[in-house]
PDB file of C-alpha atoms in Angstrom:
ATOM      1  CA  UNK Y   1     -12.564 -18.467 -10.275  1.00 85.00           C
ATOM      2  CA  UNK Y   2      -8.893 -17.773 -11.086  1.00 93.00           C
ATOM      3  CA  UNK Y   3      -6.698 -16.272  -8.515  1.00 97.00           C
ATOM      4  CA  UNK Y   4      -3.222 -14.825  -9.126  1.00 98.00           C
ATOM      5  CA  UNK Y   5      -0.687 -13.735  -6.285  1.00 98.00           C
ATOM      6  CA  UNK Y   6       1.260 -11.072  -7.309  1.00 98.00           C
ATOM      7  CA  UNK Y   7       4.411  -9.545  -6.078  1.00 98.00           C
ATOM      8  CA  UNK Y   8       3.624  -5.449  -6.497  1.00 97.00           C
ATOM      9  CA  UNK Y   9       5.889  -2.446  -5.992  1.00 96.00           C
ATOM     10  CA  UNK Y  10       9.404  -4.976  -7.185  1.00 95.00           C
ATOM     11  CA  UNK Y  11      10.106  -6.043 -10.577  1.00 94.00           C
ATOM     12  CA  UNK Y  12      11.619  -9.314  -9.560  1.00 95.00           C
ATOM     13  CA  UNK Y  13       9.516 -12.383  -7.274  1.00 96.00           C
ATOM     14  CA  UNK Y  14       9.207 -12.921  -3.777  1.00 96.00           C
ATOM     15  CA  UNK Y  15      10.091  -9.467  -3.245  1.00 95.00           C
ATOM     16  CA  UNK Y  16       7.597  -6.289  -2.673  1.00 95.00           C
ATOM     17  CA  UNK Y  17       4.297  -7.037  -1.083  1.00 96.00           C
ATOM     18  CA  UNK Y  18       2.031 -10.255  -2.466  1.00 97.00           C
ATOM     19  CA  UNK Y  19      -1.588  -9.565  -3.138  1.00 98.00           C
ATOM     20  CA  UNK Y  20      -3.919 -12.005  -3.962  1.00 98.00           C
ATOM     21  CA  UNK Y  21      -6.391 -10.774  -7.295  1.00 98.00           C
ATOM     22  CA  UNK Y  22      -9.754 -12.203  -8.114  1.00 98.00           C
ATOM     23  CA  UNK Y  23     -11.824 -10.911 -11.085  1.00 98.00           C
ATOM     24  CA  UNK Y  24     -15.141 -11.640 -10.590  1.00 97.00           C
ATOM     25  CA  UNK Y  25     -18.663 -11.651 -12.949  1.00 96.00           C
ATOM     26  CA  UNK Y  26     -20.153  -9.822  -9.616  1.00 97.00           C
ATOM     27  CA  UNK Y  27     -19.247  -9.379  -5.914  1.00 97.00           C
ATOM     28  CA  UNK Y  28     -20.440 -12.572  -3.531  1.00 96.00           C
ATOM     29  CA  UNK Y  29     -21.651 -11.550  -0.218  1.00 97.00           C
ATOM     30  CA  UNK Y  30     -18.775  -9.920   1.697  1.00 98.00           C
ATOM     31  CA  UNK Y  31     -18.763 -13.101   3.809  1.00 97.00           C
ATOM     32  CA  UNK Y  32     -17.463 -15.441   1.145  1.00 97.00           C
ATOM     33  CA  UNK Y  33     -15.212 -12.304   0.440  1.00 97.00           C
ATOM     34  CA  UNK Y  34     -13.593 -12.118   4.000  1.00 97.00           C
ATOM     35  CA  UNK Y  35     -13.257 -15.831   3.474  1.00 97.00           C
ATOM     36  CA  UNK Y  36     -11.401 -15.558   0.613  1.00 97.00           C
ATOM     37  CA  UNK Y  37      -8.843 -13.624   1.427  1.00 97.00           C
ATOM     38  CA  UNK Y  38      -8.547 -15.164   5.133  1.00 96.00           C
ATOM     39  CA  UNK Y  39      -7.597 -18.099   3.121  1.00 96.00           C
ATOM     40  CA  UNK Y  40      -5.206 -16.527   0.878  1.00 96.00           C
ATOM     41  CA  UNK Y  41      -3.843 -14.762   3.832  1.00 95.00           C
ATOM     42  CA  UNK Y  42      -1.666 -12.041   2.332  1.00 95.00           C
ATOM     43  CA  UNK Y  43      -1.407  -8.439   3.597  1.00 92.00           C
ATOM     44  CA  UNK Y  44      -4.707  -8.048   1.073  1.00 95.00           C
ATOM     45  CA  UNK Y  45      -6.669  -9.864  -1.564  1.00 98.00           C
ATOM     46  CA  UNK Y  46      -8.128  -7.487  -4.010  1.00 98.00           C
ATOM     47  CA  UNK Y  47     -11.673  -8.469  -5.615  1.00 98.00           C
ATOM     48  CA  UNK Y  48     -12.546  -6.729  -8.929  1.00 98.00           C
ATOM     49  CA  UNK Y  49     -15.421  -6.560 -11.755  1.00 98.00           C
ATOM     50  CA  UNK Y  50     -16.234  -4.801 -14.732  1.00 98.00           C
ATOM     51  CA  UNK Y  51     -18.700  -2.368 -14.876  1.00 98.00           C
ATOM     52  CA  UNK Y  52     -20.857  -1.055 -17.281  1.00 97.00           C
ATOM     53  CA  UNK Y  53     -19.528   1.000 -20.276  1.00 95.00           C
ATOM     54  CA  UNK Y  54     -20.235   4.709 -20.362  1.00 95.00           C
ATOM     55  CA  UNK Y  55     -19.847   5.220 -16.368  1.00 96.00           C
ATOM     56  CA  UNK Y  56     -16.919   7.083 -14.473  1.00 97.00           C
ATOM     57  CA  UNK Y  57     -15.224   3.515 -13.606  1.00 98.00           C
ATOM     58  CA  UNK Y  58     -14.184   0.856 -15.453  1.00 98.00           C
ATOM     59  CA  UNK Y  59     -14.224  -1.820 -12.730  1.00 98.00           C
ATOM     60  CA  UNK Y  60     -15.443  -1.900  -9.346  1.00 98.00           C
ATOM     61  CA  UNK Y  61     -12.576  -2.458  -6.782  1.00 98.00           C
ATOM     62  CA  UNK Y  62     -12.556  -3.522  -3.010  1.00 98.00           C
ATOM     63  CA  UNK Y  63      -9.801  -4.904  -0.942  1.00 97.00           C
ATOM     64  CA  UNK Y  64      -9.723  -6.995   2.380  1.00 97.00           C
ATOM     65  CA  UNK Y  65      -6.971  -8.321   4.865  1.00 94.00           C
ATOM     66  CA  UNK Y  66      -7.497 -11.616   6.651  1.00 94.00           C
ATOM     67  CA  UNK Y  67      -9.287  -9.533   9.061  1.00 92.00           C
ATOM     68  CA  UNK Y  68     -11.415  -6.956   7.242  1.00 94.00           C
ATOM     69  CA  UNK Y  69     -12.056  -4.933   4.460  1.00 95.00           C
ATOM     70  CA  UNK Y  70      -9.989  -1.591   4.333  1.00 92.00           C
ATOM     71  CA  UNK Y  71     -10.872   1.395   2.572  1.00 91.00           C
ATOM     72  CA  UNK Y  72      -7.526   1.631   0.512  1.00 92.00           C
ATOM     73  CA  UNK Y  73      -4.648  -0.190  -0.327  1.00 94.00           C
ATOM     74  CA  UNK Y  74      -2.132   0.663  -2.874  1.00 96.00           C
ATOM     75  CA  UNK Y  75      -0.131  -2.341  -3.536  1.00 96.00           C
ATOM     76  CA  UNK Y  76      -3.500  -4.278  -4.754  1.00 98.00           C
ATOM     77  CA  UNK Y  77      -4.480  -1.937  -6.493  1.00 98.00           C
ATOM     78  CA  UNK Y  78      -1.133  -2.091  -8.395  1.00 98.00           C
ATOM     79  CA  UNK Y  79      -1.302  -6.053  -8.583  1.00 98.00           C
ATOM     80  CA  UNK Y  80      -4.478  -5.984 -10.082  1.00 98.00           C
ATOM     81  CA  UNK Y  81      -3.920  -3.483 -12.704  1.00 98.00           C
ATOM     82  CA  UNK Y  82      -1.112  -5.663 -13.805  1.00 98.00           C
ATOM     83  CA  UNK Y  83      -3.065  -8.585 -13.789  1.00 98.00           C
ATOM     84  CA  UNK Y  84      -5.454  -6.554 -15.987  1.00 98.00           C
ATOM     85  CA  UNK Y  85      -2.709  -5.743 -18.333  1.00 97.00           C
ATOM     86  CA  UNK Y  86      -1.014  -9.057 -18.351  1.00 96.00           C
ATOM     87  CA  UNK Y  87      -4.059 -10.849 -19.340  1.00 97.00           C
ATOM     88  CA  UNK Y  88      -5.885  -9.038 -22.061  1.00 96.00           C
ATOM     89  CA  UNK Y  89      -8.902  -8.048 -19.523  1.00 97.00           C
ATOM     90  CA  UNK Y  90      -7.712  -3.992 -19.748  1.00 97.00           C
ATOM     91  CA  UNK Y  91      -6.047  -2.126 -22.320  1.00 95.00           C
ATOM     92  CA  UNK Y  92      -4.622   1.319 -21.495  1.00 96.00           C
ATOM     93  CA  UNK Y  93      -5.403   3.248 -17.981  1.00 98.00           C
ATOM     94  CA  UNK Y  94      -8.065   2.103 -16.112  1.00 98.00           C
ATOM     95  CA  UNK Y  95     -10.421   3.517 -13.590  1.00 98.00           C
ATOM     96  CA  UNK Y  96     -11.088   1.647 -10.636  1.00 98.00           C
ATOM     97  CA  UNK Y  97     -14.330   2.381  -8.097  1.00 98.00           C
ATOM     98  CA  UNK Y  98     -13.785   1.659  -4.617  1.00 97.00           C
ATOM     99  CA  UNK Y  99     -14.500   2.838  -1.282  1.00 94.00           C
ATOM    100  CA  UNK Y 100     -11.979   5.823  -1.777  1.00 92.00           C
ATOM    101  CA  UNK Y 101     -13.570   7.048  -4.803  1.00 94.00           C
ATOM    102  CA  UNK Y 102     -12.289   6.644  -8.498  1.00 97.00           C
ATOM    103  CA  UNK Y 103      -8.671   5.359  -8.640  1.00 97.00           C
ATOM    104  CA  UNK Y 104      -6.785   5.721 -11.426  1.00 98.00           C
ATOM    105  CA  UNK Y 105      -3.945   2.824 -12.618  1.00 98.00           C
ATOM    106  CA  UNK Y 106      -1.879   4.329 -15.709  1.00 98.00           C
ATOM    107  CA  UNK Y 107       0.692   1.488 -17.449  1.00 96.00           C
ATOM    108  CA  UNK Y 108       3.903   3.597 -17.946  1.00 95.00           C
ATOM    109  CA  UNK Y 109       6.352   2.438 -21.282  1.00 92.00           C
ATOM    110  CA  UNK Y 110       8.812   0.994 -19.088  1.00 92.00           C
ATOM    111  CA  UNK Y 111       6.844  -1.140 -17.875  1.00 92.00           C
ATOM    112  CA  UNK Y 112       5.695  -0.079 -14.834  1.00 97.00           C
ATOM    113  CA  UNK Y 113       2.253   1.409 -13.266  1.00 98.00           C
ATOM    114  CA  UNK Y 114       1.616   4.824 -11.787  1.00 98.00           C
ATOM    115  CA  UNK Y 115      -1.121   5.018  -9.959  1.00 98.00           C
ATOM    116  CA  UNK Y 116      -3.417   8.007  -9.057  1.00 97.00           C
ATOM    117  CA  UNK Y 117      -4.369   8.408  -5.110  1.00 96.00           C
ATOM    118  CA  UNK Y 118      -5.787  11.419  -2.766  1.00 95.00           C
ATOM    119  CA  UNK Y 119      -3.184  12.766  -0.841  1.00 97.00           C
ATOM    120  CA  UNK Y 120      -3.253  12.168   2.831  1.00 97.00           C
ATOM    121  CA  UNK Y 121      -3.992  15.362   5.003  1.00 97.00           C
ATOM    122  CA  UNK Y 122      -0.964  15.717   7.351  1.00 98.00           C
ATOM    123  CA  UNK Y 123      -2.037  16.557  11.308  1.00 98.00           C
ATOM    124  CA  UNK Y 124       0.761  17.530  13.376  1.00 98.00           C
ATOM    125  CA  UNK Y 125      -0.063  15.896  16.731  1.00 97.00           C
ATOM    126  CA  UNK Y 126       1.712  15.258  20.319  1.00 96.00           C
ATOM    127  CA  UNK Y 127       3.513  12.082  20.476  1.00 96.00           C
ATOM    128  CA  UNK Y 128       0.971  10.110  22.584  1.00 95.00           C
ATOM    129  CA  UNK Y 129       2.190   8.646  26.405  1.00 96.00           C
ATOM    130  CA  UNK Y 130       3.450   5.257  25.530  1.00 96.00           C
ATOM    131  CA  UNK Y 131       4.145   4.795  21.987  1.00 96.00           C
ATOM    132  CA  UNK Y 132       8.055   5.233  22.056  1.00 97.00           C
ATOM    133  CA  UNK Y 133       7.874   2.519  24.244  1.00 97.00           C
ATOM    134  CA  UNK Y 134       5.713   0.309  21.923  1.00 97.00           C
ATOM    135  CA  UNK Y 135       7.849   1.799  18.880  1.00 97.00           C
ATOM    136  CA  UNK Y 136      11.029   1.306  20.341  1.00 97.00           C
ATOM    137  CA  UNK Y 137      12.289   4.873  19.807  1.00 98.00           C
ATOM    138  CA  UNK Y 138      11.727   8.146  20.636  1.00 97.00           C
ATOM    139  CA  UNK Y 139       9.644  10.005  17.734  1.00 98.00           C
ATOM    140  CA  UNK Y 140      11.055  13.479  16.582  1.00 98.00           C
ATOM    141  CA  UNK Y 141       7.512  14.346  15.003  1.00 97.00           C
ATOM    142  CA  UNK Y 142       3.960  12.400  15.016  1.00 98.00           C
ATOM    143  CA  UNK Y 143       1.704  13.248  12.587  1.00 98.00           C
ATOM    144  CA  UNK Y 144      -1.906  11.994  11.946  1.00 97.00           C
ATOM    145  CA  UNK Y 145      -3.028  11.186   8.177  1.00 97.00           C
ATOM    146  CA  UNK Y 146      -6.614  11.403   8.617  1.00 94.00           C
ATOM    147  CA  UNK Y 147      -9.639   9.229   7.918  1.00 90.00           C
ATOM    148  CA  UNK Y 148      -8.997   7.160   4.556  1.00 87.00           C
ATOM    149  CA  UNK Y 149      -5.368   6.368   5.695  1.00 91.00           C
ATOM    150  CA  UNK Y 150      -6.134   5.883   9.609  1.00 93.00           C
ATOM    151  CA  UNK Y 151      -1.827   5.672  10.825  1.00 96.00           C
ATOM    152  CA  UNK Y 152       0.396   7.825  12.718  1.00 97.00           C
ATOM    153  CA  UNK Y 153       3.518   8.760  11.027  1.00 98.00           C
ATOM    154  CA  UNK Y 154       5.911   8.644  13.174  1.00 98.00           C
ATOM    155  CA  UNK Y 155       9.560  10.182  12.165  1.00 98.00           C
ATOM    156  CA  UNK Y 156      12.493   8.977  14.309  1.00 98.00           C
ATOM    157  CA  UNK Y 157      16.117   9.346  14.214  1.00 98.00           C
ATOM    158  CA  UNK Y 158      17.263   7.948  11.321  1.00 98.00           C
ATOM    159  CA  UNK Y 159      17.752   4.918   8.608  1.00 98.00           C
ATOM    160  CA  UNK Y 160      19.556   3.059  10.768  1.00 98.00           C
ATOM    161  CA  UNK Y 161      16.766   3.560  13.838  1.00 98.00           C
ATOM    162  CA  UNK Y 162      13.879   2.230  10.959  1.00 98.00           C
ATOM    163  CA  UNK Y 163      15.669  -0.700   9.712  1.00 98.00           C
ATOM    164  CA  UNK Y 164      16.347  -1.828  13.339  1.00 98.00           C
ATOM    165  CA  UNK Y 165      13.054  -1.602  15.225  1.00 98.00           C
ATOM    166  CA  UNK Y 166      11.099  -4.129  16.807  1.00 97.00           C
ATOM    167  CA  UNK Y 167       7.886  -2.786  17.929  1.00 97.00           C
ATOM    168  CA  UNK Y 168       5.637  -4.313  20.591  1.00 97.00           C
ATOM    169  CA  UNK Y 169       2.955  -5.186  17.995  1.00 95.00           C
ATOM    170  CA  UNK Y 170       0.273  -5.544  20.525  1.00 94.00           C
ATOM    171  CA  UNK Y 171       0.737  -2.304  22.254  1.00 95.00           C
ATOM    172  CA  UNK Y 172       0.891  -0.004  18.850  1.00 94.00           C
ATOM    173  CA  UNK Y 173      -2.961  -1.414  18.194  1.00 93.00           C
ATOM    174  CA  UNK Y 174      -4.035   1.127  20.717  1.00 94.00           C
ATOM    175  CA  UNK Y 175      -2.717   4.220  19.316  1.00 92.00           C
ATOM    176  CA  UNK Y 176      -4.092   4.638  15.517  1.00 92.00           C
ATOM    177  CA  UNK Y 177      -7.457   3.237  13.727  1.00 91.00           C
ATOM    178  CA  UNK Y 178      -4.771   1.325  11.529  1.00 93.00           C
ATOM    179  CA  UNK Y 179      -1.412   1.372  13.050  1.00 94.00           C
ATOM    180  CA  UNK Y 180       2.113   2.554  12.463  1.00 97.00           C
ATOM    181  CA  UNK Y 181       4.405   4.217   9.820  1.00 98.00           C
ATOM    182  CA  UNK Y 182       7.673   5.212  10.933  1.00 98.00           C
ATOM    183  CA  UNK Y 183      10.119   6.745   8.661  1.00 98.00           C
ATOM    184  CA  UNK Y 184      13.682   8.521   8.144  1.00 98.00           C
ATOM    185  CA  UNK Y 185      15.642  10.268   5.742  1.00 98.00           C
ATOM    186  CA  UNK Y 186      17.950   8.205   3.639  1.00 98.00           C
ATOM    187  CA  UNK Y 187      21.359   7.738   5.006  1.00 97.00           C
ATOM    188  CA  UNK Y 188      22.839   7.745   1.568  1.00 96.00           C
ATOM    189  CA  UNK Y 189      20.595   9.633  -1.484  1.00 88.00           C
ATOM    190  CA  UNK Y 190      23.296   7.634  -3.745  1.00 93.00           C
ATOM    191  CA  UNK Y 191      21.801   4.129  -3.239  1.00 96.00           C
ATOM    192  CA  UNK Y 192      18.653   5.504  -5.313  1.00 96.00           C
ATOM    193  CA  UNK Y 193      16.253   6.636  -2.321  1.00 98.00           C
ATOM    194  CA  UNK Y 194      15.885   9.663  -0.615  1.00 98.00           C
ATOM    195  CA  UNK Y 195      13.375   7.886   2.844  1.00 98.00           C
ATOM    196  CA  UNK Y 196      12.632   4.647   4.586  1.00 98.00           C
ATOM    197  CA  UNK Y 197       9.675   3.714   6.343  1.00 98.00           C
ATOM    198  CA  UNK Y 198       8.238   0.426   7.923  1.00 98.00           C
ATOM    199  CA  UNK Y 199       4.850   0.074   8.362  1.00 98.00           C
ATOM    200  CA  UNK Y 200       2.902  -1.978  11.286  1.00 97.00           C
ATOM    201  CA  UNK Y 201      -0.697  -2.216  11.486  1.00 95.00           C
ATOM    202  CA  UNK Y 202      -2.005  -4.596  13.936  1.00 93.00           C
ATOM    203  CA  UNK Y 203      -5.130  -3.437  13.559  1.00 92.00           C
ATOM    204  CA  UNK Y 204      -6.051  -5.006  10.557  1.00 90.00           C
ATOM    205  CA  UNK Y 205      -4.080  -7.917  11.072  1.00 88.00           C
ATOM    206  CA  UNK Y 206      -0.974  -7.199   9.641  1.00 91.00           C
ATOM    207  CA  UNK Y 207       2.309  -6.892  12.194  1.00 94.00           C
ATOM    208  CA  UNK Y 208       4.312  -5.715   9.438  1.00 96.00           C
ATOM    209  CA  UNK Y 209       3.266  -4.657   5.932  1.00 95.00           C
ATOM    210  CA  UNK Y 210       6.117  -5.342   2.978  1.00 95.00           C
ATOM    211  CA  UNK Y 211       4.951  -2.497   1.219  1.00 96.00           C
ATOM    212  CA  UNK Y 212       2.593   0.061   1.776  1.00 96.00           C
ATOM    213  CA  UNK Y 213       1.269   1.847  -1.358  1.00 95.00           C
ATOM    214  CA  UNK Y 214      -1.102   4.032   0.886  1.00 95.00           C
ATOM    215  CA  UNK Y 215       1.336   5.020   3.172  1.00 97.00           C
ATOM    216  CA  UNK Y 216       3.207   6.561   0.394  1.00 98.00           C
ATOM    217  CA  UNK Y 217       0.227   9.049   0.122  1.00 97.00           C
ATOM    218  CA  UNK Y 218       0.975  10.207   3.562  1.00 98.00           C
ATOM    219  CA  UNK Y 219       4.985   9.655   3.164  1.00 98.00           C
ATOM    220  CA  UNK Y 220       5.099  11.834  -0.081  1.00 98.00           C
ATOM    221  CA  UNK Y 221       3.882  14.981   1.248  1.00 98.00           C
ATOM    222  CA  UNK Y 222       5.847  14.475   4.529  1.00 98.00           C
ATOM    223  CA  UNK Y 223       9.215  14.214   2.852  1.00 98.00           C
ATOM    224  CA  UNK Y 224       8.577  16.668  -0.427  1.00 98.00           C
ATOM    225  CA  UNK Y 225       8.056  18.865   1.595  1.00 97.00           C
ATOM    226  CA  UNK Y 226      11.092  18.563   3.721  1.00 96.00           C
ATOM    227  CA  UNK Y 227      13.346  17.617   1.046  1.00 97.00           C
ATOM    228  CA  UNK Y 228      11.881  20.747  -1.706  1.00 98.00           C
ATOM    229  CA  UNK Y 229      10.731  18.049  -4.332  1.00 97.00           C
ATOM    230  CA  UNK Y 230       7.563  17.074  -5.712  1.00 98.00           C
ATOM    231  CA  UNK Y 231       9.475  13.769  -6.938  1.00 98.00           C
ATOM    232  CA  UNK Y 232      10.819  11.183  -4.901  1.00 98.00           C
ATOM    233  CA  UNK Y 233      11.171   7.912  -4.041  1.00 98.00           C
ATOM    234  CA  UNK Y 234      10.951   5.645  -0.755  1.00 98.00           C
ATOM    235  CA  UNK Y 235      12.280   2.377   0.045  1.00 97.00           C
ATOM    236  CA  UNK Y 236      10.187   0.387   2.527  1.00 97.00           C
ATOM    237  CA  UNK Y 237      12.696  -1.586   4.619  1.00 97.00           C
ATOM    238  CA  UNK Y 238      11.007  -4.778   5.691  1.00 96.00           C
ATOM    239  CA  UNK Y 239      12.545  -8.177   4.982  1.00 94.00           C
ATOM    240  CA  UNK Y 240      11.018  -8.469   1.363  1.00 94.00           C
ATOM    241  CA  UNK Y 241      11.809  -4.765   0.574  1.00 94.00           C
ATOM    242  CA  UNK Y 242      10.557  -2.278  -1.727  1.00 94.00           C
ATOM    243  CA  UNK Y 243      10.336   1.034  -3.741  1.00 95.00           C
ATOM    244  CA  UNK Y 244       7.903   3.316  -4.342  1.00 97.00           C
ATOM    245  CA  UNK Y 245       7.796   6.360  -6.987  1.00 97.00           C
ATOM    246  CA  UNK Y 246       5.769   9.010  -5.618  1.00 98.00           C
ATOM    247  CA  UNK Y 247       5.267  12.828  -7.091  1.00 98.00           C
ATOM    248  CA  UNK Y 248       3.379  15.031  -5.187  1.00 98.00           C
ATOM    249  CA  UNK Y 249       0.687  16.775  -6.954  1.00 97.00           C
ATOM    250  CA  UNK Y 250      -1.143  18.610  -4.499  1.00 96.00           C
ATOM    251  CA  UNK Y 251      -4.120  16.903  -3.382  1.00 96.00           C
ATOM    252  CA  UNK Y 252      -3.082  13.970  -5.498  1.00 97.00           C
ATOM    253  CA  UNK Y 253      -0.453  11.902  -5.471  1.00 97.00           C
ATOM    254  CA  UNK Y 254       1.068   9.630  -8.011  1.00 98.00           C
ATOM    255  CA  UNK Y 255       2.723   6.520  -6.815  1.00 98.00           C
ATOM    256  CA  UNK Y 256       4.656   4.027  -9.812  1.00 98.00           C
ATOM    257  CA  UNK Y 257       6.269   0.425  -9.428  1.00 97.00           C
ATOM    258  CA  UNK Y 258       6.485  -2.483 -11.359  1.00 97.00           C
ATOM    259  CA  UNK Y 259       4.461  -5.712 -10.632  1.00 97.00           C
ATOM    260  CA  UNK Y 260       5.226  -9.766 -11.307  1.00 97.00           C
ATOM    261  CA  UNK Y 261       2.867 -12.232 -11.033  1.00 98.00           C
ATOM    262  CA  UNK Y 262       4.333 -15.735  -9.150  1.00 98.00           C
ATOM    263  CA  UNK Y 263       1.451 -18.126  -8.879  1.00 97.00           C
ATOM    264  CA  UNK Y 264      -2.294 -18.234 -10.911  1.00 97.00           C
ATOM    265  CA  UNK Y 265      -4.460 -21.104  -9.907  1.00 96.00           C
ATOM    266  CA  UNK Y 266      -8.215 -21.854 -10.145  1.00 94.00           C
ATOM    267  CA  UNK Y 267     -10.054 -21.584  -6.635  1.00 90.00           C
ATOM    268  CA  UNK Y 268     -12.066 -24.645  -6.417  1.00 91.00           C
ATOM    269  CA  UNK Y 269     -14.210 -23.633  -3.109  1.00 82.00           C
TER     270      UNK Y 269
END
């Protein structure tokens, strides 16, 4: 089998978030799966097929952390329509079948992707006892983004208070089914952004994610409808960095970035 590790949401490498992608004849058993991507040990390792023509999907899609499987992830998703793309496998927009229904990946003429995800339902909730303490800040507003997504968004002072966290990883696993996205306006809507956010799941085995394409779904209707936009874009301020298109289309939202591939190899196990 041929595995790729992609760098998704940057256009330049060893920035974004690295995915593994494996296209597959069929699925193994999910054991060999969680194997896998255990050894490839990236945030995710996305494991794809094609399907039959004539159906609503084009390729069946599922993604797993070194720990589990997880019902969505956007910056796999990304990486593997651009290894699609890249290689001849896929022409044009394809339709991907996962555990989040039909996903739809779009290749834009400047070269990036846009992708097509359910918006997250937004939950205004009370800041539960303990997590400024694990967070590191007091939150100004906690919100939870429902089953698919599984986080609390958590909005705190400002860019300044996101970029300088340092969260007690272990004590944030007990207040989400995922884990953590805390975010801010933008300190300066000149530098190309108008929100940051980090995102820390230790849930799923992740302390920090680079770059959180799923989030977004949750982050976009947050800040659109703060800001009075439908079109924005967020800059995810962990050490690697990245950005994130997102337009708010009611219950869908469209997220776009660019994707490089940095290593393909043949997995000989």
């Amino acid at each position: 089998m041929r595995i790729r590790i992609v760098d998704a949401f940057t256009d330049r490498p060893f920035a974004g978030n690295p995915a593994g992608v494996l296209l597959l004849d069929a699925f193994p058993d999910d054991d060999r799966l969680q194997q896998v991507a255990l050894e490839v040990n990236h945030a995710e390792t996305a494991f794809a097929h094609r399907l039959p023509e004539g159906g609503e999907a084009d390729w069946a899609l599922r993604w797993f952390t070194p720990a589990t499987e997880v019902a969505m992830c956007g910056h796999a998703t990304l990486a593997t329509a651009h290894v699609l793309h890249t290689t001849g496998a896929h022409a044009g927009a394809v339709r991907f079948a996962t555990r989040s229904g039909v996903l739809v990946a779009t290749p834009d003429e400047d070269g990036s992707i846009t992708l097509d995800f359910p918006t997250a339902p937004l939950t205004p909730v009370e800041a539960p006892m303990g997590v400024a303490e694990a967070l590191g800040t007091e939150p100004l507003a906690v919100l939870d983004t429902g089953p698919d997504i599984g986080d609390l968004l958590v909005e705190v002072a400002d860019e300044k208070t996101v970029r300088g966290l340092t969260p007690d990883h272990k004590a944030l696993a007990a207040y989400s089914e995922r884990g953590i996205i805390a975010t801010a306006r933008a300190e300066d809507a000149a530098r190309g952004y108008d929100y940051v956010s980090r995102c820390f799941f230790p849930n799923v085995g992740i302390d920090e994610d680079p770059v959180t394409g799923s989030a977004h779904t949750a982050l976009a209707p947050f800040w659109s409808e703060r800001l009075g936009r439908p079109c924005l874009t967020g800059m995810q301020a962990s050490p690697r960095s990245g950005r994130v298109r997102t337009e708010l289309r009611g219950e869908r939202t469209l997220l776009s970035g660019r994707a490089v591939t940095v290593i393909e190899g043949e997995l000989l196990a």
